Coordinates of C-alpha atoms in Angstrom, one line a residue:
X152 CA 68.7 185.2 155.4
X153 CA 68.3 188.0 157.9
X154 CA 66.0 188.9 160.7
X155 CA 64.9 192.3 162.0
X156 CA 64.1 192.3 165.7
X157 CA 61.6 194.7 167.3
X158 CA 62.3 196.2 170.7
X159 CA 59.9 193.7 172.1
X160 CA 61.6 190.8 170.4
X161 CA 65.0 191.9 171.8
X162 CA 63.5 192.2 175.3
X163 CA 62.0 188.7 175.0
X164 CA 65.3 187.2 174.1
X165 CA 67.2 188.9 176.9
X166 CA 64.5 188.1 179.4
X167 CA 64.7 184.4 178.4
X168 CA 68.4 184.0 178.4
X169 CA 69.3 186.2 181.4
X170 CA 66.3 184.9 183.2
X171 CA 67.5 181.4 182.8
X172 CA 70.7 182.3 184.6
X173 CA 68.7 184.1 187.3
X174 CA 66.6 181.0 187.8
X175 CA 69.6 178.8 188.1
X176 CA 71.2 181.2 190.5
X177 CA 68.0 181.2 192.7
X178 CA 67.9 177.4 192.7
X179 CA 71.5 177.3 193.8
X180 CA 71.3 180.2 196.3
X181 CA 72.4 178.0 199.2
X182 CA 75.8 177.7 197.6
X183 CA 77.6 180.7 196.0
X184 CA 75.0 182.8 194.2
X185 CA 77.4 185.6 193.2
X186 CA 79.8 183.1 191.5
X187 CA 76.9 181.2 190.0
X188 CA 75.5 184.4 188.4
X189 CA 78.9 185.5 187.3
X190 CA 79.7 182.2 185.5
X191 CA 76.3 182.3 183.7
X192 CA 76.7 185.9 182.7
X193 CA 80.1 185.3 181.2
X194 CA 78.6 182.4 179.1
X195 CA 75.9 184.7 177.8
X196 CA 78.2 187.6 176.9
X197 CA 80.5 185.2 175.1
X198 CA 77.9 184.3 172.5
X199 CA 78.5 185.0 168.9
X200 CA 76.4 186.1 165.9
X201 CA 73.0 188.0 166.3
X202 CA 72.4 186.2 169.6
X203 CA 75.7 187.5 171.0
X204 CA 74.8 191.1 169.9
X205 CA 71.4 190.9 171.6
X206 CA 72.5 189.2 174.8
X207 CA 75.5 191.5 175.4
X208 CA 73.1 193.6 177.6
X209 CA 70.9 192.3 180.4
X210 CA 67.3 193.3 180.7
X211 CA 65.8 195.3 183.6
X212 CA 63.4 194.0 186.2
X213 CA 64.6 190.4 186.8
X214 CA 66.3 190.5 190.1
X215 CA 63.4 191.9 192.2
X216 CA 61.1 188.9 191.4
X217 CA 60.6 185.8 193.5
X218 CA 61.6 182.5 192.0
X219 CA 58.0 181.5 191.2
X220 CA 57.3 184.9 189.6
X221 CA 60.6 184.7 187.7
X222 CA 59.8 181.2 186.4
X223 CA 56.3 182.4 185.2
X224 CA 58.0 185.1 183.2
X225 CA 61.1 183.4 182.0
X226 CA 60.0 179.9 180.9
X227 CA 57.4 181.2 178.5
X228 CA 59.9 183.7 177.2
X229 CA 62.3 180.8 176.4
X230 CA 59.7 179.0 174.4
X231 CA 58.7 182.3 172.6
X232 CA 62.3 183.1 171.8
X233 CA 62.9 179.7 170.2
X234 CA 59.6 180.0 168.1
X235 CA 60.6 183.5 166.9
X236 CA 64.1 182.5 165.9
X237 CA 63.1 179.1 164.3
X238 CA 60.7 180.9 162.1
X239 CA 63.0 183.7 160.9
X240 CA 66.6 182.5 161.5
X241 CA 67.0 178.8 162.3
X242 CA 70.8 179.1 162.7
X243 CA 70.3 181.7 165.3
X244 CA 67.7 179.5 167.0
X245 CA 70.4 176.8 167.4
X246 CA 72.8 179.4 168.6
X247 CA 70.3 180.8 171.2
X248 CA 69.5 177.3 172.5
X249 CA 73.2 176.4 172.7
X250 CA 74.0 179.6 174.5
X251 CA 71.4 179.2 177.1
X252 CA 72.4 175.5 177.7
X253 CA 76.1 176.6 178.1
X254 CA 75.0 179.3 180.5
X255 CA 73.0 177.0 182.8
X256 CA 75.8 174.4 182.6
X257 CA 78.2 177.2 183.7
X258 CA 76.0 178.1 186.7
X259 CA 75.7 174.5 187.7
X260 CA 79.5 174.0 187.5
X261 CA 80.0 177.1 189.7
X262 CA 78.7 175.1 192.6
X263 CA 81.1 173.0 194.7
X264 CA 80.6 169.3 194.0
X265 CA 77.5 168.0 192.0
X266 CA 74.7 170.5 191.3
X267 CA 71.9 170.3 193.9
X268 CA 68.6 168.5 193.0
X269 CA 66.9 171.9 192.9
X270 CA 69.4 173.1 190.3
X271 CA 69.1 170.0 188.3
X272 CA 65.3 170.3 188.3
X273 CA 65.5 173.9 187.2
X274 CA 67.9 173.0 184.4
X275 CA 65.4 170.4 183.3
X276 CA 62.5 173.0 183.2
X277 CA 64.6 175.4 181.3
X278 CA 65.6 172.8 178.7
X279 CA 62.0 171.7 178.4
X280 CA 60.9 175.3 177.8
X281 CA 63.5 175.7 175.1
X282 CA 62.3 172.5 173.4
X283 CA 58.6 173.3 173.9
X284 CA 58.5 175.5 170.8
X285 CA 56.9 173.9 167.7
X286 CA 59.4 171.3 166.2
X287 CA 61.8 172.8 163.8
X288 CA 61.2 170.0 161.2
X289 CA 58.4 171.4 159.2
X290 CA 59.5 175.1 159.7
X291 CA 63.1 174.2 158.9
X292 CA 62.1 172.4 155.8
X293 CA 60.0 175.3 154.6
X294 CA 62.9 177.7 155.4
X295 CA 65.4 175.4 153.6
X296 CA 63.1 175.2 150.5
X297 CA 62.7 178.9 150.4
X298 CA 66.4 179.5 150.8
X299 CA 67.0 176.9 148.1
X300 CA 65.4 179.3 145.6
X301 CA 68.2 181.7 146.5
X302 CA 71.0 179.1 146.4
X303 CA 70.6 177.1 143.2
X304 CA 74.3 176.9 142.8
X305 CA 74.5 174.7 146.0
X306 CA 71.7 172.5 145.0
X307 CA 73.4 172.0 141.6
X308 CA 76.6 170.9 143.2
X309 CA 75.0 168.3 145.4
X310 CA 73.0 167.0 142.5
X311 CA 76.2 166.6 140.5
X312 CA 77.6 164.6 143.4
X313 CA 74.7 162.2 143.2
X314 CA 75.1 162.0 139.4
X315 CA 78.8 161.1 140.0
X316 CA 77.7 158.0 142.0
X317 CA 76.7 158.9 145.5
X318 CA 73.5 157.5 146.7
X319 CA 72.5 160.6 148.6
X320 CA 73.9 163.9 149.9
X321 CA 72.7 166.4 152.5
X322 CA 74.4 169.8 152.7
X323 CA 74.2 172.5 155.3
X324 CA 75.7 176.0 154.9
X325 CA 75.7 178.7 157.6
X326 CA 76.9 182.1 156.5
X327 CA 76.1 185.8 156.3
X328 CA 72.9 184.9 154.4
X329 CA 71.6 182.6 157.2
X330 CA 71.3 178.8 157.0
X331 CA 70.7 176.8 153.9
X332 CA 70.0 173.0 153.9
X333 CA 69.5 170.9 150.8
X334 CA 69.4 167.2 149.9
X335 CA 69.8 165.2 146.7
X336 CA 69.6 161.6 145.8
X337 CA 67.9 159.1 148.1
X338 CA 68.4 157.9 151.6
X339 CA 68.0 154.2 150.7
X340 CA 68.7 152.2 147.6
X341 CA 65.4 151.5 145.8
X342 CA 63.7 154.3 147.7
X343 CA 62.3 157.6 146.6
X344 CA 62.8 159.8 149.6
X345 CA 65.7 162.2 149.9
X346 CA 68.2 161.8 152.7
X347 CA 66.8 163.4 155.9
X348 CA 68.0 167.0 156.4
X349 CA 68.5 166.2 160.1
X350 CA 69.7 162.7 159.6
X351 CA 72.3 160.9 161.7
X352 CA 75.4 159.4 160.0
X353 CA 78.8 157.9 160.9
X354 CA 81.2 160.8 160.6
X355 CA 84.4 158.7 160.3
X356 CA 87.6 160.6 160.9
X357 CA 85.8 163.8 162.0
X358 CA 85.9 161.9 165.3
X359 CA 89.5 162.9 165.5
X360 CA 88.7 166.6 165.8
X361 CA 86.3 165.8 168.7
X362 CA 88.9 163.6 170.4
X363 CA 91.7 166.2 170.0
X364 CA 89.5 168.8 171.5
X365 CA 88.9 166.7 174.6
X366 CA 92.6 166.1 175.0
X367 CA 93.3 169.8 174.7
X368 CA 90.6 170.6 177.2
X369 CA 92.3 168.3 179.6
X370 CA 95.6 170.1 178.9
X371 CA 93.7 173.3 179.7
X372 CA 92.6 171.8 183.0
X373 CA 96.2 171.0 183.8
X374 CA 95.7 167.2 183.7
X375 CA 97.9 166.7 180.7
X376 CA 100.7 168.5 178.9
X377 CA 101.2 168.6 175.1
X378 CA 104.8 167.6 175.6
X379 CA 104.1 164.9 178.1
X380 CA 105.8 161.6 177.3
X381 CA 102.9 159.2 176.4
X382 CA 104.7 156.2 177.8
X383 CA 104.6 157.8 181.3
X384 CA 100.8 157.7 181.2
X385 CA 100.5 154.4 179.3
X386 CA 103.5 152.3 180.4
X387 CA 101.8 149.0 179.6
X388 CA 102.5 149.3 175.8
X389 CA 106.2 149.9 175.8
X390 CA 105.9 153.0 173.6
X391 CA 109.0 154.8 172.3
X392 CA 109.6 157.4 175.0
X393 CA 110.2 160.1 172.4
X394 CA 106.5 160.0 171.5
X395 CA 104.6 163.0 173.0
X396 CA 100.9 163.9 173.3
X397 CA 101.4 166.5 170.6
X398 CA 102.8 163.9 168.2
X399 CA 99.7 161.7 168.7
X400 CA 97.4 164.6 167.8
X401 CA 99.5 165.7 164.9
X402 CA 100.3 162.3 163.4
X403 CA 104.0 162.7 163.8
X404 CA 104.6 159.8 166.2
X405 CA 105.6 157.3 163.4
X406 CA 103.4 154.5 164.8
X407 CA 101.9 151.9 162.3
X408 CA 98.3 152.6 161.2
X409 CA 96.4 149.6 162.4
X410 CA 94.1 149.7 159.4
X411 CA 97.0 149.2 157.1
X412 CA 100.1 151.1 156.2
X413 CA 102.8 151.5 153.5
X414 CA 106.6 150.9 153.9
X415 CA 106.4 151.8 151.0
X416 CA 104.6 148.5 150.1
X417 CA 101.2 148.0 151.7
X418 CA 101.1 146.0 155.0
X419 CA 97.6 145.0 156.0
X420 CA 96.2 145.5 159.5
X421 CA 92.8 144.9 161.1
X422 CA 90.2 143.5 158.6
X423 CA 87.8 146.3 157.4
X424 CA 87.1 145.3 153.8
X425 CA 85.7 142.5 151.7
X426 CA 83.4 139.6 152.4
X427 CA 85.3 138.8 155.6
X428 CA 84.6 142.2 157.1
X429 CA 80.9 142.2 156.0
X430 CA 80.3 138.8 157.6
X431 CA 82.2 139.8 160.8
X432 CA 81.2 143.4 161.1
X433 CA 79.6 142.9 164.5
X434 CA 82.8 141.7 166.1
X435 CA 84.0 143.6 169.1
X436 CA 87.6 144.9 169.2
X437 CA 89.0 146.6 172.3
X438 CA 91.2 149.7 171.8
X439 CA 94.1 147.9 173.5
X440 CA 93.9 145.2 171.0
X441 CA 94.2 147.7 168.1
X442 CA 97.2 149.4 169.7
X443 CA 99.0 146.1 170.3
X444 CA 98.4 145.1 166.7
X445 CA 99.9 148.4 165.5
X446 CA 102.9 148.2 167.8
X447 CA 103.7 144.7 166.6
X448 CA 104.7 146.3 163.3
X449 CA 107.9 148.5 162.8
X450 CA 107.6 152.2 163.2
X451 CA 107.4 154.2 160.0
X452 CA 109.9 156.8 161.1
X453 CA 111.6 158.3 164.1
X454 CA 109.1 160.1 166.4
X455 CA 108.8 163.8 165.3
X456 CA 110.7 163.5 162.1
X457 CA 107.9 163.1 159.6
X458 CA 104.1 163.0 159.2
X459 CA 101.9 160.0 158.4
X460 CA 98.2 159.7 159.1
X461 CA 97.6 156.8 161.5
X462 CA 94.3 155.9 163.3
X463 CA 96.5 154.4 166.0
X464 CA 97.5 157.8 167.3
X465 CA 93.9 158.6 168.1
X466 CA 93.2 155.2 169.8
X467 CA 96.2 156.0 172.0
X468 CA 94.7 159.4 172.6
X469 CA 91.5 157.8 173.8
X470 CA 93.3 155.5 176.2
X471 CA 95.3 158.5 177.4
X472 CA 92.0 160.4 178.2
X473 CA 90.6 157.3 180.0
X474 CA 93.8 156.7 182.0
X475 CA 94.0 160.4 183.1
X476 CA 90.4 160.9 184.0
X477 CA 89.4 157.3 185.0
X478 CA 86.3 157.8 182.9
X479 CA 85.3 156.7 179.4
X480 CA 86.0 158.9 176.5
X481 CA 82.3 159.1 175.9
X482 CA 81.7 160.4 179.4
X483 CA 84.4 163.1 179.0
X484 CA 83.0 164.0 175.6
X485 CA 79.6 164.5 177.1
X486 CA 81.1 166.6 180.0
X487 CA 83.3 168.8 177.9
X488 CA 81.6 169.1 174.5
X489 CA 78.3 167.5 173.9
X490 CA 76.6 168.7 177.0
X491 CA 77.8 172.3 177.0
X492 CA 77.0 172.7 173.3
X493 CA 73.7 170.8 173.4
X494 CA 74.8 168.4 170.7
X495 CA 71.9 166.0 171.2
X496 CA 72.4 164.3 167.9
X497 CA 76.0 163.3 168.5
X498 CA 76.9 159.8 169.8
X499 CA 80.0 158.1 171.0
X500 CA 79.0 154.5 170.2
X501 CA 81.9 152.4 171.5
X502 CA 80.5 149.0 170.6
X503 CA 76.9 149.9 169.9
X504 CA 75.8 148.9 166.4
X505 CA 72.8 151.2 165.6
X506 CA 72.6 154.6 164.0
X507 CA 69.8 156.7 165.6
X508 CA 66.7 157.5 163.4
X509 CA 66.3 159.3 161.1
X510 CA 69.3 158.2 159.0
X511 CA 70.3 157.5 155.4
X512 CA 71.6 154.0 154.7
X513 CA 75.3 153.0 154.1
X514 CA 76.3 150.2 151.7
X515 CA 79.2 148.0 150.9
X516 CA 80.0 146.1 147.6
X517 CA 81.9 142.8 147.7
X518 CA 82.4 139.6 145.8
X519 CA 81.1 136.2 146.9
X520 CA 81.6 133.1 144.8
X521 CA 82.2 135.2 141.7
X522 CA 79.1 137.2 142.2
X523 CA 78.9 140.9 143.1
X524 CA 76.8 141.6 146.2
X525 CA 75.8 144.8 147.9
X526 CA 75.1 144.7 151.7
X527 CA 73.4 147.3 153.8
X528 CA 76.1 148.0 156.5
X529 CA 74.4 150.9 158.3
X530 CA 74.4 148.6 161.4
X531 CA 77.9 147.6 162.3
X532 CA 80.1 147.4 165.4
X533 CA 82.5 150.4 164.9
X534 CA 85.0 149.2 167.5
X535 CA 87.2 148.0 164.7
X536 CA 88.1 151.7 164.1
X537 CA 87.5 153.0 167.6
X538 CA 88.4 156.7 168.1
X539 CA 90.0 156.7 164.6
X540 CA 86.5 157.3 163.3
X541 CA 83.6 155.7 165.2
X542 CA 81.3 158.7 166.1
X543 CA 77.8 159.5 164.8
X544 CA 76.5 163.0 164.4
X545 CA 74.3 165.3 162.2
X546 CA 75.2 168.1 159.9
X547 CA 73.7 170.6 162.4
X548 CA 75.7 169.3 165.3
X549 CA 79.0 169.3 163.2
X550 CA 78.4 172.9 162.2
X551 CA 77.7 173.9 165.8
X552 CA 80.7 172.0 167.1
X553 CA 83.2 173.4 164.6
X554 CA 81.9 177.0 164.8
X555 CA 82.1 176.8 168.6
X556 CA 85.6 175.3 168.5
X557 CA 87.3 177.8 166.1
X558 CA 85.2 180.6 167.7
X559 CA 87.0 180.0 171.0
X560 CA 84.2 178.6 173.0
X561 CA 85.8 175.3 173.9
X562 CA 89.5 176.0 174.3
X563 CA 91.6 178.8 175.7
X564 CA 93.1 181.0 173.0
X565 CA 96.7 179.7 173.3
X566 CA 95.6 176.1 173.0
X567 CA 93.3 176.9 170.1
X568 CA 96.2 178.6 168.4
X569 CA 98.3 175.4 168.9
X570 CA 95.5 173.3 167.5
X571 CA 95.3 175.5 164.3
X572 CA 99.0 175.7 163.7
X573 CA 99.7 173.1 160.9
X574 CA 102.8 171.1 160.4
X575 CA 104.4 171.7 157.0
X576 CA 103.9 168.4 155.1
X577 CA 100.1 168.0 155.1
X578 CA 98.9 171.1 156.8
X579 CA 97.7 169.1 159.8
X580 CA 97.3 170.9 163.1
X581 CA 96.2 169.0 166.2
X582 CA 93.1 167.1 165.0
X583 CA 92.3 169.2 162.0
X584 CA 93.6 170.5 158.7
X585 CA 94.3 174.1 157.9
X586 CA 93.9 174.7 154.1
X587 CA 94.1 177.5 151.6
X588 CA 91.0 178.2 149.5
X589 CA 90.5 179.6 146.0
X590 CA 90.7 183.3 145.9
X591 CA 92.6 183.6 149.2
X592 CA 91.9 182.8 152.8
X593 CA 91.9 179.6 154.7
X594 CA 89.5 177.0 156.0
X595 CA 89.6 174.8 159.1
X596 CA 88.5 171.3 158.2
X597 CA 88.4 167.6 158.8
X598 CA 86.5 165.1 156.7
X599 CA 85.9 161.4 157.2
X600 CA 84.4 158.3 155.6
X601 CA 83.6 154.9 157.0
X602 CA 82.0 152.1 154.9
X603 CA 79.2 153.8 153.1
X604 CA 78.9 157.0 155.2
X605 CA 81.0 160.1 155.0
X606 CA 81.0 163.6 156.6
X607 CA 82.4 167.0 155.5
X608 CA 83.2 169.7 158.0
X609 CA 84.6 173.1 157.1
X610 CA 84.7 176.5 158.7
X611 CA 86.3 179.9 158.2
X612 CA 88.9 180.6 161.0
X613 CA 86.5 182.8 162.8
X614 CA 83.7 180.2 162.8
X615 CA 81.2 182.5 161.1
X616 CA 80.8 180.5 157.9
X617 CA 80.5 176.7 158.0
X618 CA 79.9 173.9 155.5
X619 CA 78.9 170.5 156.7
X620 CA 77.6 167.6 154.7
X621 CA 76.6 163.9 155.0
X622 CA 77.0 161.4 152.2
X623 CA 75.8 157.9 151.8
X624 CA 77.1 155.7 149.1
X625 CA 78.2 152.1 148.1
X626 CA 81.7 151.6 149.4
X627 CA 84.1 148.8 148.2
X628 CA 87.6 147.5 148.7
X629 CA 88.8 149.6 145.7
X630 CA 87.5 152.8 147.3
X631 CA 86.0 153.6 144.0
X632 CA 84.1 156.6 145.3
X633 CA 87.4 158.2 146.5
X634 CA 88.0 160.3 143.4
X635 CA 84.4 161.5 143.1
X636 CA 84.6 162.3 146.8
X637 CA 87.8 164.5 146.3
X638 CA 86.3 166.3 143.3
X639 CA 83.0 167.0 145.1
X640 CA 84.7 168.4 148.2
X641 CA 86.9 170.7 146.1
X642 CA 83.9 171.9 144.2
X643 CA 81.9 172.6 147.4
X644 CA 84.8 174.5 149.0
X645 CA 85.2 176.6 145.9
X646 CA 81.5 177.4 145.8
X647 CA 81.1 178.2 149.5
X648 CA 84.4 179.7 150.5
X649 CA 86.0 180.7 147.2
X650 CA 83.1 182.6 145.7
X651 CA 82.6 179.9 143.1
X652 CA 86.0 180.7 141.6
X653 CA 87.8 178.1 139.5
X654 CA 90.8 176.6 141.0
X655 CA 92.0 173.8 143.3
X656 CA 91.4 173.4 147.0
X657 CA 93.3 170.7 148.8
X658 CA 90.1 169.4 150.4
X659 CA 91.8 166.4 151.9
X660 CA 89.1 163.9 153.0
X661 CA 90.8 161.5 155.3
X662 CA 88.6 158.3 155.6
X663 CA 88.6 156.4 158.8
X664 CA 90.2 153.5 157.2

C-alpha cells in the first residue's frame, strides 16, 4: 500500500505537526521557549517512514501568529492529517499520531519540574484534535479487507493455524506495501465473529521486552549500570553477589524459575496449571513472594556461566526498577514507553483481573472428577506471573513498540546495540531474541503465551517491517498447543521475512510459564 501526497497534503501534515510544537512552546513560554521548541523539533525530525520524510522540513508562516490564531490553524490541520492518513495509509496515521505525541511530550519535559497547567491543557487539545478524525475502525477494516485481496498468502497461513487447533488468530503486518490486518477463527467458543482486529490480549513473555527496555532507559538516565551488583540494590533477598543487572536481562543469573525448572528432573514452582489453578486464579501473589520461592531452590548454575530462561529474572528486574525509582513499574512504563509512544491499548495490570474490551477469549482445559472441563480464563489475576508475563496489549501497539525500539527511538544507540547482542546458546540479547530467517537476514523477536492467550512480535533490525499477532486457544497442562504454535510461528516468519521460502526459522516462542 502506498500514498501519493499533493503539495497541499504535505503542507497540512507539516502545519499540523510543527504547529503542535509551536502551540506547546507558546503555552510554556514563561519557562524556556527556545529549549522547548528545540526538544519538540528534534522529536519531529527523528520520525521514520513517510512521516519522517515529510516532517524533516518545517512549514513557513507559523511563528508570526498569535497563540489563538495558531490554534485555529493547527488543531483542524491535526484532525485533517489523521483523516487523510487513516484513509490512505493507516500505518502512517499511527506513525504520525505517535510522532506528534512524542514531540509534545518532549516539549513538556523540556520545562523544569512538572509541565504548567497551560501546557497540560494545550497537550489535551492537541491530543483531542488528533483523535477527532473519524474512528479508524470502519476505515481500517475496509483497508484491511482491500489489502487482504493482495495478501492471500497471509490469510491462508492464519486459517491453517485455526485449522491446526487455535480458536482464533489476528495478524498484523507492516512493510513496504503498507499495513495488512487479517483474522481467522472466532473470538469466543460457540460464537461466529472473528477475533477483533484491534483486540486486547495477554501478551505473556513479550512483557519481558518492555521491562528490559525500562531497565535500559534507567541505565541511560544514569540511575543503574548494566554491571551493577543486583544485591547492592536489593539486599533483602541475599542474592549471590556475582549476579548483575545484565545477567537478569539475559537469563544468565542461574536463579530458579519460580514457575518450575529442570535439574534435569522437573521441580515444580508456583501453581499455574490444572484444576487447582483454575479455582484459585484470582489469588494475589506479591513479587517478593515469587522471588523468595525461587531463591528457596538451588541455583541452576554459577552466575554468568550458562543460559536458562527464568521468569524470576524479570520479577527481580521489576523490583530493581521500583527500588531505584521509588515508583511502580507501571508508572515508569507509562513515563518512558506507553506515554511517549501513545500506546493507549497497553496495560500493566499488576493484580487487575480484566482484559479491556474488545478482546478474544482465553480458555483452559482441565480434569475434574474424571471429566474434562473447559473454563473461560480470560479474567484472572496475573500476579502469579508478574513481570514474567503479565502485560496486556494489542497487535497495533506491539508493532509500534517494537518498531520504535529497534528503530532507536527509545534507547541510545550504544544501549540498543547491547540489547540486540545475543548470547551464544539461545540467541538471547537483553529482553529479546535475535534470530536468523530463511533466505538470510535476521529478525528481532520475543513471543509469549499465558493460559489461552499468546502474542507474536517480530521486526527487521531497522524496524521497517513488523509482524505482530494475537492468538486465543484452549490451553492445558500438557501444553498441547505448543507444537502447533512453533510450526505456525515458523511458517509466518518464512512468509513475511523469508519471502515464503521453505526452511526453518528458530521462532522460539517463550511462554510466560
